Coordinates of C-alpha atoms and ligand atoms in Angstrom, one line a residue:
Chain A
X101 CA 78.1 -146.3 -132.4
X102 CA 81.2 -144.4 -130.9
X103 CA 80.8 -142.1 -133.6
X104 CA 77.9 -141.0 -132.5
X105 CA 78.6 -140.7 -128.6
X106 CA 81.7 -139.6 -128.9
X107 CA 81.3 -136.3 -129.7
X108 CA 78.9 -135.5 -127.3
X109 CA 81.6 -135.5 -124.5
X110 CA 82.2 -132.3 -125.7
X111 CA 79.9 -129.8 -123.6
X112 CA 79.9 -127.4 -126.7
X113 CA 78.2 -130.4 -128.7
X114 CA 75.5 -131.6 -126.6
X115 CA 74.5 -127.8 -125.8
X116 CA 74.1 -127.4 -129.7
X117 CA 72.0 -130.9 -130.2
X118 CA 69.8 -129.7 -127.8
X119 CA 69.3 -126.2 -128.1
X120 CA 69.0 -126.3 -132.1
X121 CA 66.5 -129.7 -131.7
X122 CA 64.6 -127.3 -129.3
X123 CA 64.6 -124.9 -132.3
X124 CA 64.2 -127.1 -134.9
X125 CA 60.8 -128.4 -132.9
X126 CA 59.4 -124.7 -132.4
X127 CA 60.3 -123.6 -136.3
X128 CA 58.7 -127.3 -137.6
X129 CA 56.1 -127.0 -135.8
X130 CA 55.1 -123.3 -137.1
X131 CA 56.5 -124.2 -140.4
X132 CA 52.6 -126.5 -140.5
X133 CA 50.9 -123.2 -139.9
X134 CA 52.6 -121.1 -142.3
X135 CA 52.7 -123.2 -145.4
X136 CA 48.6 -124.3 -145.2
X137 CA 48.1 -120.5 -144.9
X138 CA 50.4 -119.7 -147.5
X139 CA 52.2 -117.4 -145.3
X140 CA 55.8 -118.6 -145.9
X141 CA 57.1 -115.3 -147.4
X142 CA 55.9 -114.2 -144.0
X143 CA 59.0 -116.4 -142.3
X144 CA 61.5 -114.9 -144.8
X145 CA 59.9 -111.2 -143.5
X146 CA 60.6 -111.7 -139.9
X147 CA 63.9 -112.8 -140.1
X148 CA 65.3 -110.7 -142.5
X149 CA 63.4 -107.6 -140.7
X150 CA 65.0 -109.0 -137.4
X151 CA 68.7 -107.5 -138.6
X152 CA 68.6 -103.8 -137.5
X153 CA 67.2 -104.7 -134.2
X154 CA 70.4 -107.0 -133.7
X155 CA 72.7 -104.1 -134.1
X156 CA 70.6 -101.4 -132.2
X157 CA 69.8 -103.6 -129.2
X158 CA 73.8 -103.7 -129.1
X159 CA 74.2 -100.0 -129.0
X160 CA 71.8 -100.2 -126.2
X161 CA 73.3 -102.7 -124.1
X162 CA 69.9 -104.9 -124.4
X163 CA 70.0 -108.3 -125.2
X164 CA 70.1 -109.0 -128.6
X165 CA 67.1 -110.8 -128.6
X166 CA 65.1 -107.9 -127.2
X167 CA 65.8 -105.6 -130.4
X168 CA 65.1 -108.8 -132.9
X169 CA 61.9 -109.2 -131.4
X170 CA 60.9 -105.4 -131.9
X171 CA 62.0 -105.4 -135.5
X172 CA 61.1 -108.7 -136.3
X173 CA 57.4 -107.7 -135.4
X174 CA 57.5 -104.4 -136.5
X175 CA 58.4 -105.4 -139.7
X176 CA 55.3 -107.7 -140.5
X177 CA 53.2 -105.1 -139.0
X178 CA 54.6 -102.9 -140.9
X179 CA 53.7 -105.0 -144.2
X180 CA 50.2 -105.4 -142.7
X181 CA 49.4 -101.8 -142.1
X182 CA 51.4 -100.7 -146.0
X183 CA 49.2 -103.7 -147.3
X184 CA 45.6 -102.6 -146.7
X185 CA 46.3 -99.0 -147.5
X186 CA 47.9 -99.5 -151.3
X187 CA 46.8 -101.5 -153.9
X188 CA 50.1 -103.2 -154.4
X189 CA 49.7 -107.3 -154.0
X190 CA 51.5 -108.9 -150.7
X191 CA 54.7 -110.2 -152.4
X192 CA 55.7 -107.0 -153.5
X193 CA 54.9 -105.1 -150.2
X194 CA 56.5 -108.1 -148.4
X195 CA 59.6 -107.9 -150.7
X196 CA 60.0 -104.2 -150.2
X197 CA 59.7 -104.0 -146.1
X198 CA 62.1 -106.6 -145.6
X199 CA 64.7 -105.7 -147.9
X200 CA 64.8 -102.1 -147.0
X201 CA 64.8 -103.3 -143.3
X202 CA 67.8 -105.9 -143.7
X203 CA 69.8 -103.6 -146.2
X204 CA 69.4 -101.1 -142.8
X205 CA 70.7 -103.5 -140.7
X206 CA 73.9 -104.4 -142.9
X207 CA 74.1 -100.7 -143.2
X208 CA 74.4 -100.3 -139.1
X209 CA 76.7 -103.5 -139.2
X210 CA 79.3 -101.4 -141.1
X211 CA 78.9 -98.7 -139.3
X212 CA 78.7 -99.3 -135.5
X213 CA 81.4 -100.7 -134.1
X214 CA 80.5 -103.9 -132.0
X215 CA 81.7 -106.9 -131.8
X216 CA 78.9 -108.3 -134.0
X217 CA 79.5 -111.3 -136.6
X218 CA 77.4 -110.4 -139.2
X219 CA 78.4 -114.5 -140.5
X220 CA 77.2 -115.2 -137.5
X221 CA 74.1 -113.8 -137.4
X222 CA 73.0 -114.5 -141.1
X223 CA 74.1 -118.4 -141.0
X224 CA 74.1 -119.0 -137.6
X225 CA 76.8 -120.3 -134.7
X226 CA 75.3 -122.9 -132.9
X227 CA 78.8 -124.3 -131.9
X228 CA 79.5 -121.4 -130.2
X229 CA 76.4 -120.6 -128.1
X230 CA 77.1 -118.5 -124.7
X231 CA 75.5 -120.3 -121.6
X232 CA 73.0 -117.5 -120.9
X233 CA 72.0 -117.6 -125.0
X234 CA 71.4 -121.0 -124.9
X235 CA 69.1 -120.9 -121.8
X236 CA 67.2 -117.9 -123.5
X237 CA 66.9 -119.5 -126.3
X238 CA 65.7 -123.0 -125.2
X239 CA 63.0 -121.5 -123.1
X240 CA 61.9 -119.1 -125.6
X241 CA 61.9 -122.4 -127.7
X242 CA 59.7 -124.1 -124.9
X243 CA 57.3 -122.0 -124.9
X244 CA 56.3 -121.5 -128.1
X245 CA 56.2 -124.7 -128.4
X246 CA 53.5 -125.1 -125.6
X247 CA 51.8 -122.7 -127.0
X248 CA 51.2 -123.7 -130.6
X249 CA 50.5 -127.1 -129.2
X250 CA 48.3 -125.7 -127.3
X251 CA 46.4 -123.9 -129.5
X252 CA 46.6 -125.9 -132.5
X253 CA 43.3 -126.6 -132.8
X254 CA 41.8 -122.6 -133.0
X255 CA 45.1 -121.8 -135.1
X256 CA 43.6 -124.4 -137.1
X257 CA 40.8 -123.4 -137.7
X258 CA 41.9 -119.5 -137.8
X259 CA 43.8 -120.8 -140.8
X260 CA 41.2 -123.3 -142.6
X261 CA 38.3 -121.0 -142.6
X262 CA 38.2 -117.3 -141.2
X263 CA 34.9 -116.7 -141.9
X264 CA 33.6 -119.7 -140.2
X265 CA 36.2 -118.6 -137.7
X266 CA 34.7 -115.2 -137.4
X267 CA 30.6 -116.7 -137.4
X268 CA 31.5 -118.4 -134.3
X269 CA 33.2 -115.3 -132.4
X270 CA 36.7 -116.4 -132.4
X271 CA 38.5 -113.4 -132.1
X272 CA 40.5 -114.3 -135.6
X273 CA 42.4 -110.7 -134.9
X274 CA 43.5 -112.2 -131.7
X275 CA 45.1 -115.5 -133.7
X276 CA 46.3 -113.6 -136.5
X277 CA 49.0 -111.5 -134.2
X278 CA 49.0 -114.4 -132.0
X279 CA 50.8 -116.2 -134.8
X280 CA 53.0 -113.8 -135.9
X281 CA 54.3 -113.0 -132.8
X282 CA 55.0 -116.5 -132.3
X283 CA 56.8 -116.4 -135.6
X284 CA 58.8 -113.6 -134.4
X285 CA 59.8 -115.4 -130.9
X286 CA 60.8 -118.5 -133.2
X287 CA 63.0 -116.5 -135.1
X288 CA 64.7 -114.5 -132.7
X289 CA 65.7 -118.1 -130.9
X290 CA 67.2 -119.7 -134.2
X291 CA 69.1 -116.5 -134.7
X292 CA 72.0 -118.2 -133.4
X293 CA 71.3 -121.9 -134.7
X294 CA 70.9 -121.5 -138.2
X295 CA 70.9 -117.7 -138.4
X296 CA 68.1 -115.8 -140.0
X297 CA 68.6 -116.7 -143.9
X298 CA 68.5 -120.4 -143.4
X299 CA 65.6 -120.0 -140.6
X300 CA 63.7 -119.4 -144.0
X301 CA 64.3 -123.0 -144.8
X302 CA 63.6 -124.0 -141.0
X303 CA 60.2 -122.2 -141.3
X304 CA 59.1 -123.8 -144.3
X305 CA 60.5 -127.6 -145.6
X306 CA 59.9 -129.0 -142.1
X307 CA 55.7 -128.3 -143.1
X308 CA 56.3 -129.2 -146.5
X309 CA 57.7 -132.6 -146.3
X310 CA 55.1 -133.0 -143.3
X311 CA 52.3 -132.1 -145.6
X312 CA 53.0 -134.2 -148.3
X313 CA 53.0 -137.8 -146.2
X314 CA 49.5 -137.1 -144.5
X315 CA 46.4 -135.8 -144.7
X316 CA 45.8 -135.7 -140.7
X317 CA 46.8 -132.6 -138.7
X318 CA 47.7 -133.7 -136.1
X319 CA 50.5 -136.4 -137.5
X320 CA 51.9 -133.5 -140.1
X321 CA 53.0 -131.8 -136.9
X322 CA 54.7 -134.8 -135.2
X323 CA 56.3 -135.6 -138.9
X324 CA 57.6 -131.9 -139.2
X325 CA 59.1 -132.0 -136.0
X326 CA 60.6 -135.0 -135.9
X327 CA 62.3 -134.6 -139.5
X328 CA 63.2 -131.2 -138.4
X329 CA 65.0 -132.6 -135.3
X330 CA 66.0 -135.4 -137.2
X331 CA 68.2 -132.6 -139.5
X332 CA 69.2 -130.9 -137.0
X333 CA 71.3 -133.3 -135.0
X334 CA 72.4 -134.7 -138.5
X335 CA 73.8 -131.4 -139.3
X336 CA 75.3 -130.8 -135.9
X337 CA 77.3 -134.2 -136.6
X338 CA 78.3 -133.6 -139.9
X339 CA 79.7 -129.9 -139.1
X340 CA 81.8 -131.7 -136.3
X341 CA 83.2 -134.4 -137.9
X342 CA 83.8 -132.4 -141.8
X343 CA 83.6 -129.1 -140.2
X344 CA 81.2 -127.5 -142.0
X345 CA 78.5 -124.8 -141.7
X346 CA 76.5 -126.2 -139.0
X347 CA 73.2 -124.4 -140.0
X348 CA 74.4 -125.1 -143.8
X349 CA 74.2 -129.0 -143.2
X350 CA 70.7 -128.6 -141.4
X351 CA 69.4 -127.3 -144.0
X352 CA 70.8 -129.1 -146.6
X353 CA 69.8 -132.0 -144.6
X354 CA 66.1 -130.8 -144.5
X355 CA 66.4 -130.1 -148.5
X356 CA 67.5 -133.9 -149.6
X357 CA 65.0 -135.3 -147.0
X358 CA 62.3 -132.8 -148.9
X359 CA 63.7 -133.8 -151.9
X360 CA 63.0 -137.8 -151.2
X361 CA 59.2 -137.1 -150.3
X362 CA 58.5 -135.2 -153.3
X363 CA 59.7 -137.9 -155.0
X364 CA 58.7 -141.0 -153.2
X365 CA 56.3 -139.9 -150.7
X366 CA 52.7 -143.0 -151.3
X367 CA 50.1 -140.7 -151.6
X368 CA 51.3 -137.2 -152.8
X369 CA 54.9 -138.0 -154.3
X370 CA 55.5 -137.7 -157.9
X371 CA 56.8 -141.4 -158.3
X372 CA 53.1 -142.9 -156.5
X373 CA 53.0 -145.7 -155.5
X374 CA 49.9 -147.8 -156.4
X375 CA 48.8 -148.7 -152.8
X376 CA 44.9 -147.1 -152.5
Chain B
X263 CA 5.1 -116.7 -140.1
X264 CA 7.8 -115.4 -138.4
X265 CA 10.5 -113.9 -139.8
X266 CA 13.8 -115.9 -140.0
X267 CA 15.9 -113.0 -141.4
X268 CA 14.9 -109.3 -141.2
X269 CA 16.8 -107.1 -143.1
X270 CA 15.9 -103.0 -142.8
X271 CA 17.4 -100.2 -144.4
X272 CA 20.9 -102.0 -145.0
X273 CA 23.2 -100.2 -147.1
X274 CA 26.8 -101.2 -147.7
X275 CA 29.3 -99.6 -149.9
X276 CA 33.1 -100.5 -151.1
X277 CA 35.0 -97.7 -151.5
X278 CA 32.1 -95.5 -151.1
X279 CA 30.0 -97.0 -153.7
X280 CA 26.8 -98.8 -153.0
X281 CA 26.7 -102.0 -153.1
X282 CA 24.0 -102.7 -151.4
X283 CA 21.6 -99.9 -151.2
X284 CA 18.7 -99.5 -149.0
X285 CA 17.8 -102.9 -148.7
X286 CA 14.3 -104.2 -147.0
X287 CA 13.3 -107.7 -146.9
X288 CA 12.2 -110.5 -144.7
X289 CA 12.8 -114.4 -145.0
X290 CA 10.2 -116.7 -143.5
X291 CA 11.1 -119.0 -140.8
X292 CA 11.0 -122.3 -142.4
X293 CA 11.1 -121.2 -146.3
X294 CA 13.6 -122.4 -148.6
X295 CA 13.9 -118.8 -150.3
X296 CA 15.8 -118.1 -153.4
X297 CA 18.6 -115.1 -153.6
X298 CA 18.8 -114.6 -157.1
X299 CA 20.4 -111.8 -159.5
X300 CA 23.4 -111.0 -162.1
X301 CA 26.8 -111.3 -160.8
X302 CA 28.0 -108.7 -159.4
X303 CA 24.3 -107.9 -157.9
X304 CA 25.4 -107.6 -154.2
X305 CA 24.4 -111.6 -153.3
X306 CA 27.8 -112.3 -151.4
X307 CA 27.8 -109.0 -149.8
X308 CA 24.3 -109.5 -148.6
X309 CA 25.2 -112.4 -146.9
X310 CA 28.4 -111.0 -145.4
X311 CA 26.1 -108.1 -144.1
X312 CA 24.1 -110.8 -142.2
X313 CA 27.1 -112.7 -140.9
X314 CA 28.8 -109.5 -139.6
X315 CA 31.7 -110.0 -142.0
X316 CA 31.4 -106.8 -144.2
X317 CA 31.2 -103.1 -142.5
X318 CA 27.4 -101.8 -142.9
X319 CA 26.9 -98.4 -143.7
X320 CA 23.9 -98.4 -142.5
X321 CA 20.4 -100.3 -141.7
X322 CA 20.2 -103.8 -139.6
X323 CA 19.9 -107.1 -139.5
X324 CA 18.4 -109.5 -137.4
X325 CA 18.0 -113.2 -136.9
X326 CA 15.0 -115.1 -135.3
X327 CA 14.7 -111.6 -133.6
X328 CA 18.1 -111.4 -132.0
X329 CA 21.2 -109.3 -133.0
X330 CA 23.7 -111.1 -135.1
X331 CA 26.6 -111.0 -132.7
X332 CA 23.0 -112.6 -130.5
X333 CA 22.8 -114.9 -132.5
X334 CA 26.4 -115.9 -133.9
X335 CA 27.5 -116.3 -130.4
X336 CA 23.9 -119.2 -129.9
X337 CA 25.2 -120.8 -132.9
X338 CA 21.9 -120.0 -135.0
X339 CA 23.3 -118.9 -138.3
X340 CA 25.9 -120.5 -140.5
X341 CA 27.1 -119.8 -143.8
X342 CA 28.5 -122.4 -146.3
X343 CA 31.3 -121.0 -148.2
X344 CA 32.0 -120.9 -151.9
X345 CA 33.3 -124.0 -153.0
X346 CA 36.4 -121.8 -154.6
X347 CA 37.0 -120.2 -151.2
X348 CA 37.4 -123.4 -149.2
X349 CA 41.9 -125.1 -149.5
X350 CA 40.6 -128.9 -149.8
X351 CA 44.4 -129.8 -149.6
X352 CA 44.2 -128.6 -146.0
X353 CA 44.6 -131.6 -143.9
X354 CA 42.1 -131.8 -142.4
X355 CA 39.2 -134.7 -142.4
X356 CA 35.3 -134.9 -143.1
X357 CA 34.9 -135.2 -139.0
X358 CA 37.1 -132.5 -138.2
X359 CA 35.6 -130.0 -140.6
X360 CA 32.0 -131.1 -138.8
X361 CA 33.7 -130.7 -135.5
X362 CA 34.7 -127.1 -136.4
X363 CA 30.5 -126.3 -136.2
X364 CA 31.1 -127.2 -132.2
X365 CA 34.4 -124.9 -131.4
X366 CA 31.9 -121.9 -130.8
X367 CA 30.9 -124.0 -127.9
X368 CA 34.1 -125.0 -127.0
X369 CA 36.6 -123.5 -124.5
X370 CA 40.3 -122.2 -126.3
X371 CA 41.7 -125.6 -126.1
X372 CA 38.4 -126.7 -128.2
X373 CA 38.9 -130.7 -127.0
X374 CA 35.4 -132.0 -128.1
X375 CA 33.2 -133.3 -125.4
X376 CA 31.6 -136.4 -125.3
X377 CA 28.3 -134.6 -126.5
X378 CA 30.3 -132.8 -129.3
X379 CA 31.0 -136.3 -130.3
X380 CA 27.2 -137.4 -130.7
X381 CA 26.4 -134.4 -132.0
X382 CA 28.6 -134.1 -134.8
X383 CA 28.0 -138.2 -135.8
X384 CA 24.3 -136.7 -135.8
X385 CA 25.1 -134.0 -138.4
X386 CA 27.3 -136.4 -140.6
X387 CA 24.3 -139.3 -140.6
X388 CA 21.8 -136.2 -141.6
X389 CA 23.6 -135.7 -144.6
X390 CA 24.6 -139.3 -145.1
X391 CA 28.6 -139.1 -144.8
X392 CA 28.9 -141.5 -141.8
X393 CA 30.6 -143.5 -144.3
X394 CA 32.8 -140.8 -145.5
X395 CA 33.8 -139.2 -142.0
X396 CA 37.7 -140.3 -142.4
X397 CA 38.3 -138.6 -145.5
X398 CA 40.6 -135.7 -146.0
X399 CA 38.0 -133.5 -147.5
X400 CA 39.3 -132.8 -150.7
X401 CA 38.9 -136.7 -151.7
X402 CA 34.9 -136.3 -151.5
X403 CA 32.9 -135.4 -154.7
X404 CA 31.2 -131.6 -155.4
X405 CA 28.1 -132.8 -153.8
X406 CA 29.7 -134.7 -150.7
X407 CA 32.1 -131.5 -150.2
X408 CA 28.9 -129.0 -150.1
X409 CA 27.2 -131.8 -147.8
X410 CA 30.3 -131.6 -145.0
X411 CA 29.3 -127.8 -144.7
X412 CA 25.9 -128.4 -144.2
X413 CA 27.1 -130.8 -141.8
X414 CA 29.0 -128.8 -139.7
X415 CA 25.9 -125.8 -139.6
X416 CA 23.9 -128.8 -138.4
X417 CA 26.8 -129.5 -135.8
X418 CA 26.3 -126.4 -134.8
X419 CA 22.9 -126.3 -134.0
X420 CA 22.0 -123.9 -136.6
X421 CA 18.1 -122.7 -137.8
X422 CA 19.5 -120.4 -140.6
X423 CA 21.5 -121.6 -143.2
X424 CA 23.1 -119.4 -146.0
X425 CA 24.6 -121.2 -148.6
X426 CA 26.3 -119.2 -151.5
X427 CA 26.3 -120.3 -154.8
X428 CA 26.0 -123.9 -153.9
X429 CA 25.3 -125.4 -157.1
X430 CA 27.8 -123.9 -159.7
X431 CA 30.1 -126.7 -161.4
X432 CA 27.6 -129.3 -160.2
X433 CA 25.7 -131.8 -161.9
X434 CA 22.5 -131.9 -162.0
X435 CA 21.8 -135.1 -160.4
X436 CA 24.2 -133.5 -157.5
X437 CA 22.2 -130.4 -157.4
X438 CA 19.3 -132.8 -156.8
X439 CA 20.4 -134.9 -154.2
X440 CA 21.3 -131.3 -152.2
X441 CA 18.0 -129.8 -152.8
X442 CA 16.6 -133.1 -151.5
X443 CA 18.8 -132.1 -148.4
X444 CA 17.7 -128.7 -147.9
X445 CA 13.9 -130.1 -147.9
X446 CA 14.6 -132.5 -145.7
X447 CA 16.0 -129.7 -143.5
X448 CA 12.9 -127.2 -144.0
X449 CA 10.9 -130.2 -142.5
X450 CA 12.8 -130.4 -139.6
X451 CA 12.3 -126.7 -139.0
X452 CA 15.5 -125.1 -141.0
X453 CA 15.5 -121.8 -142.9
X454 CA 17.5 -121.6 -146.2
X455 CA 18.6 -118.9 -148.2
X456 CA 20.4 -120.1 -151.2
X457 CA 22.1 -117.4 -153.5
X458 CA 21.9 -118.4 -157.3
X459 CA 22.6 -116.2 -160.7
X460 CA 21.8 -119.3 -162.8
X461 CA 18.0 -118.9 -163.0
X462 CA 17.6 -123.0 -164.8
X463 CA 16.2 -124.4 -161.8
X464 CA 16.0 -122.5 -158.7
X465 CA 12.5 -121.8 -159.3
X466 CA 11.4 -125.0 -158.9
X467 CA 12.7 -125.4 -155.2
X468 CA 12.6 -122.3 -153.6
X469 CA 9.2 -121.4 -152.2
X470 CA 10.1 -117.5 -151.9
X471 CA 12.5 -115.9 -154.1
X472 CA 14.1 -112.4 -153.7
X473 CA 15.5 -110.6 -156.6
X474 CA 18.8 -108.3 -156.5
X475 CA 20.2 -106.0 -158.4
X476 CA 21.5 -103.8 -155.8
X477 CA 18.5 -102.9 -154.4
X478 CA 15.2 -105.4 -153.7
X479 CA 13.6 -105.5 -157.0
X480 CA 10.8 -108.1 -155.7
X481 CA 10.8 -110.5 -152.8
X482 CA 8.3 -112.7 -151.4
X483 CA 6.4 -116.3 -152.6
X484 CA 8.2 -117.6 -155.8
X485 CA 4.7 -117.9 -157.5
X486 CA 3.6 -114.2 -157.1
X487 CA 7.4 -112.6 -158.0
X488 CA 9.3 -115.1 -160.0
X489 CA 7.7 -113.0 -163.1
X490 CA 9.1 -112.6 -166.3
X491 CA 8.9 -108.6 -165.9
X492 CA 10.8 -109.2 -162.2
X493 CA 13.8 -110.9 -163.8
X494 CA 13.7 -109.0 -166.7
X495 CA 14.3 -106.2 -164.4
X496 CA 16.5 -107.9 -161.9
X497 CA 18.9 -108.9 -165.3
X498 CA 18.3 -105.8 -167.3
X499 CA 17.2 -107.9 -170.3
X500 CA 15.7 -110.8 -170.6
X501 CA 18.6 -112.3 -171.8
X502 CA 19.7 -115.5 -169.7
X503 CA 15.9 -116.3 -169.1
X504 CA 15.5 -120.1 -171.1
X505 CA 12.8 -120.5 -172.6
X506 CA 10.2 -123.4 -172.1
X507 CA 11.4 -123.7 -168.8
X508 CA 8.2 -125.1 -166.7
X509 CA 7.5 -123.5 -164.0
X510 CA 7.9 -119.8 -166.1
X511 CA 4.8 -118.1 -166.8
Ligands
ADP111 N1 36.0 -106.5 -151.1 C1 35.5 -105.8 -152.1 N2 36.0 -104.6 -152.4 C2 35.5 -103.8 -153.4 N3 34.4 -104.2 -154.1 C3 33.8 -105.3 -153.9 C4 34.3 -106.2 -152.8 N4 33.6 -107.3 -152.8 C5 32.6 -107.1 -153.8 N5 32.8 -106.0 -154.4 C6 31.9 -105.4 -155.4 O1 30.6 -105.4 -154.9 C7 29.7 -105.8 -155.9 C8 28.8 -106.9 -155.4 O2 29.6 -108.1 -155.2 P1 29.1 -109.5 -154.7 O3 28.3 -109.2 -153.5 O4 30.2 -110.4 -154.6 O5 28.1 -109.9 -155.8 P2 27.5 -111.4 -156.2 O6 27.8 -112.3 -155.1 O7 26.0 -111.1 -156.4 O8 28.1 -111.8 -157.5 C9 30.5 -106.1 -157.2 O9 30.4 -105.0 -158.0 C10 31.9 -106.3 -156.6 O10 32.8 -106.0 -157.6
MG112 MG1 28.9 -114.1 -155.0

């Protein structure tokens, strides 16, 4: 028991638990969306596009989320607007924009002086969160959240069935950049948790476990958050008391819990359980 | 009659190809009316031409006399998809997937009503999945599956149906039991067209038939165009057409 509580003493600790729980909510949470609408390379597109934008909102003095946001966004419109013109397929348009975009932001990294971490940035810091970061990104975090919950229902839909969507006059253009930009927000505020290669894994296993224990909506969302909470504080512990990569252990946390379902999960696991 | 569906001048291309070229042709409120013709033949596209979902070159459609954006936004048309278009891994239940056929009434939070409720336990006894309503969908058999989309055009109030292609993989005792559905339907009013290239059966259901290949090669009462010399046309040979089949002539 003092194990647990005693570390959270520490300001530096409870700011992390909360702020990456907050994030680990908002990225679970989308993570349902994107993997029923098979848009997962989509998560690994914003955050890798988010690099340059980093760097350049430095140069500018902006805040740091500011520039992530633009890039992050422009680079999935980008692969939007590069997709209906060639007859290339989506991976490999996807594959191209966001390299080319990341290798510019390691390029500006190198180059600009700043007191940028590129470790930082790629694998996250949450240890380390500034005051004003952590306020930014908590609300960022809240209001996603709201939203999504919101909206769950016509993002549902948008997802299931665009042309039903469409017969009924819900403006599935409005939904569609609705959720990216929403997938761009939720980046730019795990930036600093688990940085943007590992938000790749925050964006997807939460979804995945989530989806393999039930076949209601509804209670796949609650499951991916809570298991994506659930890793988070685990990996906040375990990078205090073995010092290791904070956004490392979520993730690897995340992965063995993914791993467990797939294997035991009733219904959809590989080892089923006779129960129906 | 009526017309359910009028369809003038429509053309459509892909890529500046017709697809759909010049096409004329009315569906009678009420029939059960046959959309039949090779793949390829423009079937699908026709039917995104009259939901909106394709870019018309030209030409227009209208339904029970109103525009289609009229008559989307009443609720008056709905289209059954493709059973290979539809993720039946998607979480997402028999009641929910009915419920969807009320969200066009719904504001953006779409929390059903109390007379959402009714009517969507309407639309599932209709097509008799009361029983079923709980069921992620992709646990329901080829017939049941097609049944929860008819459901949810029911849900939705709907007086023209489209359904594309309902009947390939399925049994025939399935394909039975739906066109038992659709003329339970016609009686209470509802107006079906049911796209088809496999020519075995739909003859003996549809009371008009309209024959694509591109263009309109015949339309109108099954017994005055479902001719040997129409399909032959309509499939460039004769080729596909079984023989001693009972209702040919
Ligand atoms: N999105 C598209 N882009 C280009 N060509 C298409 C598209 N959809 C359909 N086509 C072409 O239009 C023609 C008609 O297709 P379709 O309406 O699907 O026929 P059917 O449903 O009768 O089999 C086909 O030649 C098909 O290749
Ligand atoms: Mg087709």
């Amino acid at each position: 028991m003092d194990a647990i509580i005693s570390p959270l003493q520490y300001d530096f600790m409870l700011k992390a638990i909360v702020v990456s729980s907050l994030v680990g909510v908002v990225c679970a949470l989308l993570s349902c969306f994107l993997v029923l609408k098979r848009w997962s390379l989509m998560g690994d597109a914003v955050s890798h596009s988010v690099l340059p934008g980093v760097v350049l909102a430095y140069v500018a003095g902006l805040p740091y989320s500011i520039g992530a946001f633009i890039f992050g966004l422009g680079g999935v419109l980008g692969i939007g607007y590069i997709k209906q013109r060639v007859r290339l397929k989506d991976d490999a348009v996807i594959g191209i924009v966001y390299t080319t975009l990341f290798a510019l932001g390691l390029v500006l990294v190198s180059k600009v002086p700043s007191n940028i971490d590129l470790m930082h940035i790629l694998f996250g810091y949450v240890l380390g969160i500034s005051d004003g970061d952590a306020w930014q990104v908590g609300l960022i975090a809240v209001a996603v959240t709201g939203l999504l919950i919101t909206l769950r229902r016509s993002l549902l839909l948008y997802s299931f069935d665009q042309a039903h969507a469409s017969a009924i006059r819900l403006n599935v253009n409005f939904y569609h950049y609705l959720l990216l930009a929403l997938l761009a927000l939720t980046v730019v505020a795990s930036v600093q948790t688990v940085g943007i290669v590992l938000v790749v894994a925050m964006l997807i296993t939460p979804g995945a476990i989530a989806h393999l224990l039930t076949d209601r909506f509804d209670r796949m969302l609650l499951i991916a958050a809570s298991v994506s909470v659930f890793a988070c504080i685990a990996g906040a512990y375990a990078s205090y008391y073995f010092d290791v990569s904070t956004g490392g252990a979520m993730v690897l946390v995340l992965g063995i819990i993914f791993l467990l379902t797939f294997l035991f999960a009733p219904k959809y696991g590989v080892l089923k359980f006779k129960s129906h | 009659m009526t017309s359910a569906i009028d369809i003038e001048n429509l053309t459509v291309r892909y890529h500046g190809k017709a697809v759909l070229d010049d096409v004329n042709v009315s569906v009678p409120a009420g029939a059960i009316c046959g959309l039949v013709g090779m793949n390829g033949a423009g079937k699908s596209t026709l039917f995104k031409s009259i939901m909106n979902a394709v870019p018309v070159a030209s030409g227009k459609v209208r339904l029970e006399g109103h525009t289609v954006k009229t008559a989307q936004k009443n609720g008056i048309v709905a289209y059954v998809p493709q059973t290979e278009s539809v993720d039946w891994n998607f979480p997402v239940s028999v009641r929910d997937v009915v419920m969807m056929g009320r969200y066009g009434f719904m504001n953006i939070l779409r929390r059903p009503s109390e007379n959402d409720q009714e009517l969507v336990n309407e639309a599932l006894a209709r097509v008799h999945l009361i029983d079923f309503e709980d069921r992620q969908v992709g646990q329901l058999s080829g017939g049941q599956r097609k049944r929860v989309f008819v459901a949810r055009a029911l849900a939705q109030g709907a007086t023209i149906l489209l359904l594309d292609e309902p009947f390939a993989g399925v049994d025939a005792k399935t394909e039975a039991s739906l066109v038992g559905l659709l003329k339970d339907l016609q009686k209470q009013g509802i107006t079906t067209l049911v796209a088809a290239h496999d020519l075995a059966t739909i003859g003996s259901y549809c009371d008009h038939i309209i024959l694509l290949k591109q263009a309109v090669i015949a339309a109108g009462r099954t017994k005055d165009v479902f001719t040997q010399k129409n399909i032959a046309r309509t499939y460039d040979s004769v080729f596909g057409v079984k023989e001693g089949v009972p209702w040919m002539r």
